[in-house]
PDB file of N, CA and C in Angstrom:
ATOM      1  N   MET Q  29      72.100  -8.509  -0.492  1.00  0.00           N
ATOM      2  CA  MET Q  29      72.809  -8.790   1.054  1.00  0.00           C
ATOM      3  C   MET Q  29      71.873  -7.541   1.338  1.00  0.00           C
ATOM      4  N   PHE Q  30      71.838  -6.427   1.219  1.00  0.00           N
ATOM      5  CA  PHE Q  30      71.267  -5.340   1.663  1.00  0.00           C
ATOM      6  C   PHE Q  30      70.230  -5.206   1.813  1.00  0.00           C
ATOM      7  N   GLU Q  31      69.020  -6.083   0.802  1.00  0.00           N
ATOM      8  CA  GLU Q  31      67.898  -6.322   1.233  1.00  0.00           C
ATOM      9  C   GLU Q  31      67.818  -7.067   2.370  1.00  0.00           C
ATOM     10  N   TYR Q  32      68.413  -8.323   2.632  1.00  0.00           N
ATOM     11  CA  TYR Q  32      68.306  -8.938   3.576  1.00  0.00           C
ATOM     12  C   TYR Q  32      68.728  -8.305   4.905  1.00  0.00           C
ATOM     13  N   ASP Q  33      69.569  -7.643   4.923  1.00  0.00           N
ATOM     14  CA  ASP Q  33      69.653  -6.782   6.139  1.00  0.00           C
ATOM     15  C   ASP Q  33      68.456  -6.130   6.276  1.00  0.00           C
ATOM     16  N   LEU Q  34      68.092  -5.581   5.548  1.00  0.00           N
ATOM     17  CA  LEU Q  34      66.925  -4.004   5.919  1.00  0.00           C
ATOM     18  C   LEU Q  34      65.556  -5.329   6.191  1.00  0.00           C
ATOM     19  N   GLN Q  35      65.701  -6.153   5.600  1.00  0.00           N
ATOM     20  CA  GLN Q  35      64.224  -7.339   6.526  1.00  0.00           C
ATOM     21  C   GLN Q  35      64.307  -7.954   8.091  1.00  0.00           C
ATOM     22  N   ARG Q  36      66.377  -8.025   7.872  1.00  0.00           N
ATOM     23  CA  ARG Q  36      66.121  -8.219   9.545  1.00  0.00           C
ATOM     24  C   ARG Q  36      66.111  -7.803  10.390  1.00  0.00           C
ATOM     25  N   PHE Q  37      66.339  -6.140  10.103  1.00  0.00           N
ATOM     26  CA  PHE Q  37      66.219  -4.774  11.310  1.00  0.00           C
ATOM     27  C   PHE Q  37      64.617  -4.874  11.292  1.00  0.00           C
ATOM     28  N   ARG Q  38      63.960  -5.196  10.286  1.00  0.00           N
ATOM     29  CA  ARG Q  38      62.436  -4.539  10.055  1.00  0.00           C
ATOM     30  C   ARG Q  38      61.892  -5.919  11.156  1.00  0.00           C
ATOM     31  N   SER Q  39      62.165  -7.133  10.725  1.00  0.00           N
ATOM     32  CA  SER Q  39      61.750  -8.050  12.083  1.00  0.00           C
ATOM     33  C   SER Q  39      61.807  -7.890  13.429  1.00  0.00           C
ATOM     34  N   ALA Q  40      63.255  -6.993  13.431  1.00  0.00           N
ATOM     35  CA  ALA Q  40      63.929  -7.082  14.762  1.00  0.00           C
ATOM     36  C   ALA Q  40      62.902  -6.329  15.521  1.00  0.00           C
ATOM     37  N   GLU Q  41      62.685  -5.060  14.920  1.00  0.00           N
ATOM     38  CA  GLU Q  41      61.697  -3.803  15.341  1.00  0.00           C
ATOM     39  C   GLU Q  41      60.437  -4.442  15.895  1.00  0.00           C
ATOM     40  N   LEU Q  42      60.025  -5.085  14.673  1.00  0.00           N
ATOM     41  CA  LEU Q  42      58.506  -5.308  14.727  1.00  0.00           C
ATOM     42  C   LEU Q  42      58.425  -6.908  16.102  1.00  0.00           C
ATOM     43  N   ILE Q  43      59.565  -7.635  15.888  1.00  0.00           N
ATOM     44  CA  ILE Q  43      59.292  -8.009  17.833  1.00  0.00           C
ATOM     45  C   ILE Q  43      59.766  -7.340  18.798  1.00  0.00           C
ATOM     46  N   ARG Q  44      60.900  -6.251  18.619  1.00  0.00           N
ATOM     47  CA  ARG Q  44      60.856  -5.475  20.137  1.00  0.00           C
ATOM     48  C   ARG Q  44      59.407  -4.601  20.605  1.00  0.00           C
ATOM     49  N   GLN Q  45      58.543  -3.848  19.278  1.00  0.00           N
ATOM     50  CA  GLN Q  45      57.476  -3.214  19.418  1.00  0.00           C
ATOM     51  C   GLN Q  45      56.263  -4.143  19.863  1.00  0.00           C
ATOM     52  N   ALA Q  46      56.488  -5.950  19.157  1.00  0.00           N
ATOM     53  CA  ALA Q  46      55.233  -6.681  19.828  1.00  0.00           C
ATOM     54  C   ALA Q  46      55.150  -7.098  21.866  1.00  0.00           C
ATOM     55  N   ASP Q  47      57.024  -7.203  21.798  1.00  0.00           N
ATOM     56  CA  ASP Q  47      57.683  -7.392  23.370  1.00  0.00           C
ATOM     57  C   ASP Q  47      57.046  -5.868  24.177  1.00  0.00           C
ATOM     58  N   HIS Q  48      57.118  -5.058  23.744  1.00  0.00           N
ATOM     59  CA  HIS Q  48      56.724  -4.120  24.440  1.00  0.00           C
ATOM     60  C   HIS Q  48      55.336  -4.044  24.385  1.00  0.00           C
ATOM     61  N   GLN Q  49      54.624  -3.938  23.874  1.00  0.00           N
ATOM     62  CA  GLN Q  49      53.263  -4.041  23.853  1.00  0.00           C
ATOM     63  C   GLN Q  49      52.867  -4.990  25.168  1.00  0.00           C
ATOM     64  N   ARG Q  50      53.276  -6.416  24.806  1.00  0.00           N
ATOM     65  CA  ARG Q  50      52.775  -7.282  25.407  1.00  0.00           C
ATOM     66  C   ARG Q  50      53.267  -6.697  27.409  1.00  0.00           C
ATOM     67  N   GLN Q  51      54.697  -6.194  27.339  1.00  0.00           N
ATOM     68  CA  GLN Q  51      54.891  -5.762  28.670  1.00  0.00           C
ATOM     69  C   GLN Q  51      53.589  -4.939  29.105  1.00  0.00           C
ATOM     70  N   VAL Q  52      53.252  -3.956  28.544  1.00  0.00           N
ATOM     71  CA  VAL Q  52      52.591  -2.961  28.756  1.00  0.00           C
ATOM     72  C   VAL Q  52      50.892  -3.566  29.180  1.00  0.00           C
ATOM     73  N   ARG Q  53      50.601  -4.382  28.232  1.00  0.00           N
ATOM     74  CA  ARG Q  53      49.487  -5.401  28.466  1.00  0.00           C
ATOM     75  C   ARG Q  53      49.220  -5.743  30.038  1.00  0.00           C
ATOM     76  N   GLU Q  54      50.642  -6.580  30.084  1.00  0.00           N
ATOM     77  CA  GLU Q  54      50.502  -7.187  31.273  1.00  0.00           C
ATOM     78  C   GLU Q  54      50.803  -6.108  32.843  1.00  0.00           C
ATOM     79  N   ALA Q  55      51.710  -5.054  32.903  1.00  0.00           N
ATOM     80  CA  ALA Q  55      51.743  -4.047  33.389  1.00  0.00           C
ATOM     81  C   ALA Q  55      49.911  -3.651  33.696  1.00  0.00           C
ATOM     82  N   VAL Q  56      49.073  -2.987  32.927  1.00  0.00           N
ATOM     83  CA  VAL Q  56      47.902  -2.491  33.663  1.00  0.00           C
ATOM     84  C   VAL Q  56      47.285  -3.713  33.499  1.00  0.00           C
ATOM     85  N   ARG Q  57      47.253  -4.908  32.982  1.00  0.00           N
ATOM     86  CA  ARG Q  57      46.003  -5.936  33.803  1.00  0.00           C
ATOM     87  C   ARG Q  57      46.594  -6.214  35.249  1.00  0.00           C
ATOM     88  N   ALA Q  58      47.987  -6.133  35.946  1.00  0.00           N
ATOM     89  CA  ALA Q  58      48.387  -6.329  37.228  1.00  0.00           C
ATOM     90  C   ALA Q  58      47.600  -5.107  37.583  1.00  0.00           C
ATOM     91  N   ARG Q  59      47.622  -4.023  37.376  1.00  0.00           N
ATOM     92  CA  ARG Q  59      46.915  -2.559  38.329  1.00  0.00           C
ATOM     93  C   ARG Q  59      45.942  -2.589  38.075  1.00  0.00           C
ATOM     94  N   ARG Q  60      45.162  -3.352  37.519  1.00  0.00           N
ATOM     95  CA  ARG Q  60      43.894  -3.850  38.069  1.00  0.00           C
ATOM     96  C   ARG Q  60      43.524  -4.424  38.593  1.00  0.00           C
ATOM     97  N   ALA Q  61      44.459  -5.352  38.410  1.00  0.00           N
ATOM     98  CA  ALA Q  61      44.626  -6.433  39.798  1.00  0.00           C
ATOM     99  C   ALA Q  61      44.396  -6.282  40.493  1.00  0.00           C
ATOM    100  N   ALA Q  62      45.489  -5.367  41.546  1.00  0.00           N
ATOM    101  CA  ALA Q  62      45.582  -4.554  41.959  1.00  0.00           C
ATOM    102  C   ALA Q  62      44.808  -3.775  42.612  1.00  0.00           C
ATOM    103  N   ARG Q  63      44.114  -3.100  42.310  1.00  0.00           N
ATOM    104  CA  ARG Q  63      43.286  -2.118  42.290  1.00  0.00           C
ATOM    105  C   ARG Q  63      41.491  -2.953  42.966  1.00  0.00           C
ATOM    106  N   ARG Q  64      41.476  -4.050  42.105  1.00  0.00           N
ATOM    107  CA  ARG Q  64      39.773  -4.755  42.063  1.00  0.00           C
ATOM    108  C   ARG Q  64      39.965  -5.225  43.701  1.00  0.00           C
ATOM    109  N   GLU Q  65      41.587  -6.054  44.173  1.00  0.00           N
ATOM    110  CA  GLU Q  65      42.006  -6.280  45.024  1.00  0.00           C
ATOM    111  C   GLU Q  65      41.728  -5.393  46.355  1.00  0.00           C
ATOM    112  N   ALA Q  66      42.685  -4.096  46.135  1.00  0.00           N
ATOM    113  CA  ALA Q  66      42.080  -2.958  47.006  1.00  0.00           C
ATOM    114  C   ALA Q  66      40.901  -3.309  47.387  1.00  0.00           C
ATOM    115  N   ALA Q  67      40.322  -2.914  46.270  1.00  0.00           N
ATOM    116  CA  ALA Q  67      38.595  -2.058  46.814  1.00  0.00           C
ATOM    117  C   ALA Q  67      37.857  -3.366  47.446  1.00  0.00           C
ATOM    118  N   ALA Q  68      38.069  -4.302  47.097  1.00  0.00           N
ATOM    119  CA  ALA Q  68      37.407  -5.729  47.875  1.00  0.00           C
ATOM    120  C   ALA Q  68      37.973  -5.943  48.957  1.00  0.00           C
ATOM    121  N   ARG Q  69      38.950  -5.608  49.665  1.00  0.00           N
ATOM    122  CA  ARG Q  69      39.695  -5.642  50.954  1.00  0.00           C
ATOM    123  C   ARG Q  69      38.850  -4.280  51.957  1.00  0.00           C
ATOM    124  N   HIS Q  70      39.118  -3.044  51.085  1.00  0.00           N
ATOM    125  CA  HIS Q  70      38.180  -1.867  51.700  1.00  0.00           C
ATOM    126  C   HIS Q  70      36.430  -2.041  51.850  1.00  0.00           C
ATOM    127  N   GLY Q  71      35.761  -3.441  51.376  1.00  0.00           N
ATOM    128  CA  GLY Q  71      34.718  -3.451  50.871  1.00  0.00           C
ATOM    129  C   GLY Q  71      33.984  -2.096  50.096  1.00  0.00           C
ATOM    130  N   SER Q  72      34.707  -1.168  49.053  1.00  0.00           N
ATOM    131  CA  SER Q  72      34.511  -0.414  49.014  1.00  0.00           C
ATOM    132  C   SER Q  72      33.834  -0.632  47.229  1.00  0.00           C
ATOM    133  N   GLU Q  73      32.935   0.179  46.784  1.00  0.00           N
ATOM    134  CA  GLU Q  73      32.395   0.082  45.632  1.00  0.00           C
ATOM    135  C   GLU Q  73      32.516   1.027  44.442  1.00  0.00           C
ATOM    136  N   ALA Q  74      33.843   1.551  44.831  1.00  0.00           N
ATOM    137  CA  ALA Q  74      34.298   2.769  43.968  1.00  0.00           C
ATOM    138  C   ALA Q  74      34.251   1.981  42.660  1.00  0.00           C
ATOM    139  N   GLU Q  75      34.633   1.405  42.230  1.00  0.00           N
ATOM    140  CA  GLU Q  75      34.505   0.551  40.891  1.00  0.00           C
ATOM    141  C   GLU Q  75      33.491  -0.070  39.850  1.00  0.00           C
ATOM    142  N   ASP Q  76      32.126   0.229  41.124  1.00  0.00           N
ATOM    143  CA  ASP Q  76      31.157  -0.916  40.408  1.00  0.00           C
ATOM    144  C   ASP Q  76      30.158   0.697  39.596  1.00  0.00           C
ATOM    145  N   HIS Q  77      30.730   0.105  38.751  1.00  0.00           N
ATOM    146  CA  HIS Q  77      29.851   1.226  37.469  1.00  0.00           C
ATOM    147  C   HIS Q  77      28.200   0.897  36.533  1.00  0.00           C
ATOM    148  N   THR Q  78      27.921  -0.326  37.541  1.00  0.00           N
ATOM    149  CA  THR Q  78      26.834  -1.075  36.505  1.00  0.00           C
ATOM    150  C   THR Q  78      25.468  -0.125  36.646  1.00  0.00           C
ATOM    151  N   ARG Q  79      25.487   0.044  38.462  1.00  0.00           N
ATOM    152  CA  ARG Q  79      24.638   1.242  39.124  1.00  0.00           C
ATOM    153  C   ARG Q  79      24.602   2.532  38.277  1.00  0.00           C
ATOM    154  N   ARG Q  80      25.144   2.857  37.551  1.00  0.00           N
ATOM    155  CA  ARG Q  80      25.156   4.083  37.110  1.00  0.00           C
ATOM    156  C   ARG Q  80      24.033   4.074  35.915  1.00  0.00           C
ATOM    157  N   PHE Q  81      23.270   4.796  35.708  1.00  0.00           N
ATOM    158  CA  PHE Q  81      22.010   5.074  34.491  1.00  0.00           C
ATOM    159  C   PHE Q  81      22.965   5.199  33.436  1.00  0.00           C
ATOM    160  N   ARG Q  82      22.645   4.759  32.556  1.00  0.00           N
ATOM    161  CA  ARG Q  82      23.523   4.990  31.044  1.00  0.00           C
ATOM    162  C   ARG Q  82      22.616   4.870  30.477  1.00  0.00           C
ATOM    163  N   ARG Q  83      23.128   6.534  29.464  1.00  0.00           N
ATOM    164  CA  ARG Q  83      22.023   6.318  28.137  1.00  0.00           C
ATOM    165  C   ARG Q  83      22.458   5.619  26.957  1.00  0.00           C
ATOM    166  N   HIS Q  84      21.542   5.391  26.011  1.00  0.00           N
ATOM    167  CA  HIS Q  84      21.704   4.533  25.032  1.00  0.00           C
ATOM    168  C   HIS Q  84      22.269   5.358  23.983  1.00  0.00           C
ATOM    169  N   ARG Q  85      23.142   4.792  23.141  1.00  0.00           N
ATOM    170  CA  ARG Q  85      23.966   5.910  22.262  1.00  0.00           C
ATOM    171  C   ARG Q  85      22.591   6.060  21.032  1.00  0.00           C
ATOM    172  N   PHE Q  86      22.031   5.150  20.303  1.00  0.00           N
ATOM    173  CA  PHE Q  86      20.947   5.505  19.592  1.00  0.00           C
ATOM    174  C   PHE Q  86      19.600   5.806  19.942  1.00  0.00           C
ATOM    175  N   ALA Q  87      18.946   6.286  19.583  1.00  0.00           N
ATOM    176  CA  ALA Q  87      17.422   6.216  19.734  1.00  0.00           C
ATOM    177  C   ALA Q  87      17.004   5.441  19.233  1.00  0.00           C
ATOM    178  N   ARG Q  88      15.952   4.925  20.095  1.00  0.00           N
ATOM    179  CA  ARG Q  88      15.099   3.638  20.043  1.00  0.00           C
ATOM    180  C   ARG Q  88      14.293   3.518  18.770  1.00  0.00           C
ATOM    181  N   VAL Q  89      13.799   2.823  17.977  1.00  0.00           N
ATOM    182  CA  VAL Q  89      13.340   2.637  16.552  1.00  0.00           C
ATOM    183  C   VAL Q  89      11.536   2.456  17.148  1.00  0.00           C
ATOM    184  N   ALA Q  90      11.223   2.887  15.964  1.00  0.00           N
ATOM    185  CA  ALA Q  90       9.748   2.839  16.554  1.00  0.00           C
ATOM    186  C   ALA Q  90       8.755   1.380  16.022  1.00  0.00           C
TER     187      ALA Q  90
END
């Protein structure tokens, strides 16, 4: 009986952790969407990182 209860507790903890991670992802997604929407309203290009020069991680092969 002890092993069964232990397994139930572990399972419940994993479910709680997954729920928490899902909530965190949703909050981050909502913040990003709000930031994008605010930038679009103000006509700002503050989040446009594509115009910045980006160095390649590795040297080119000859």
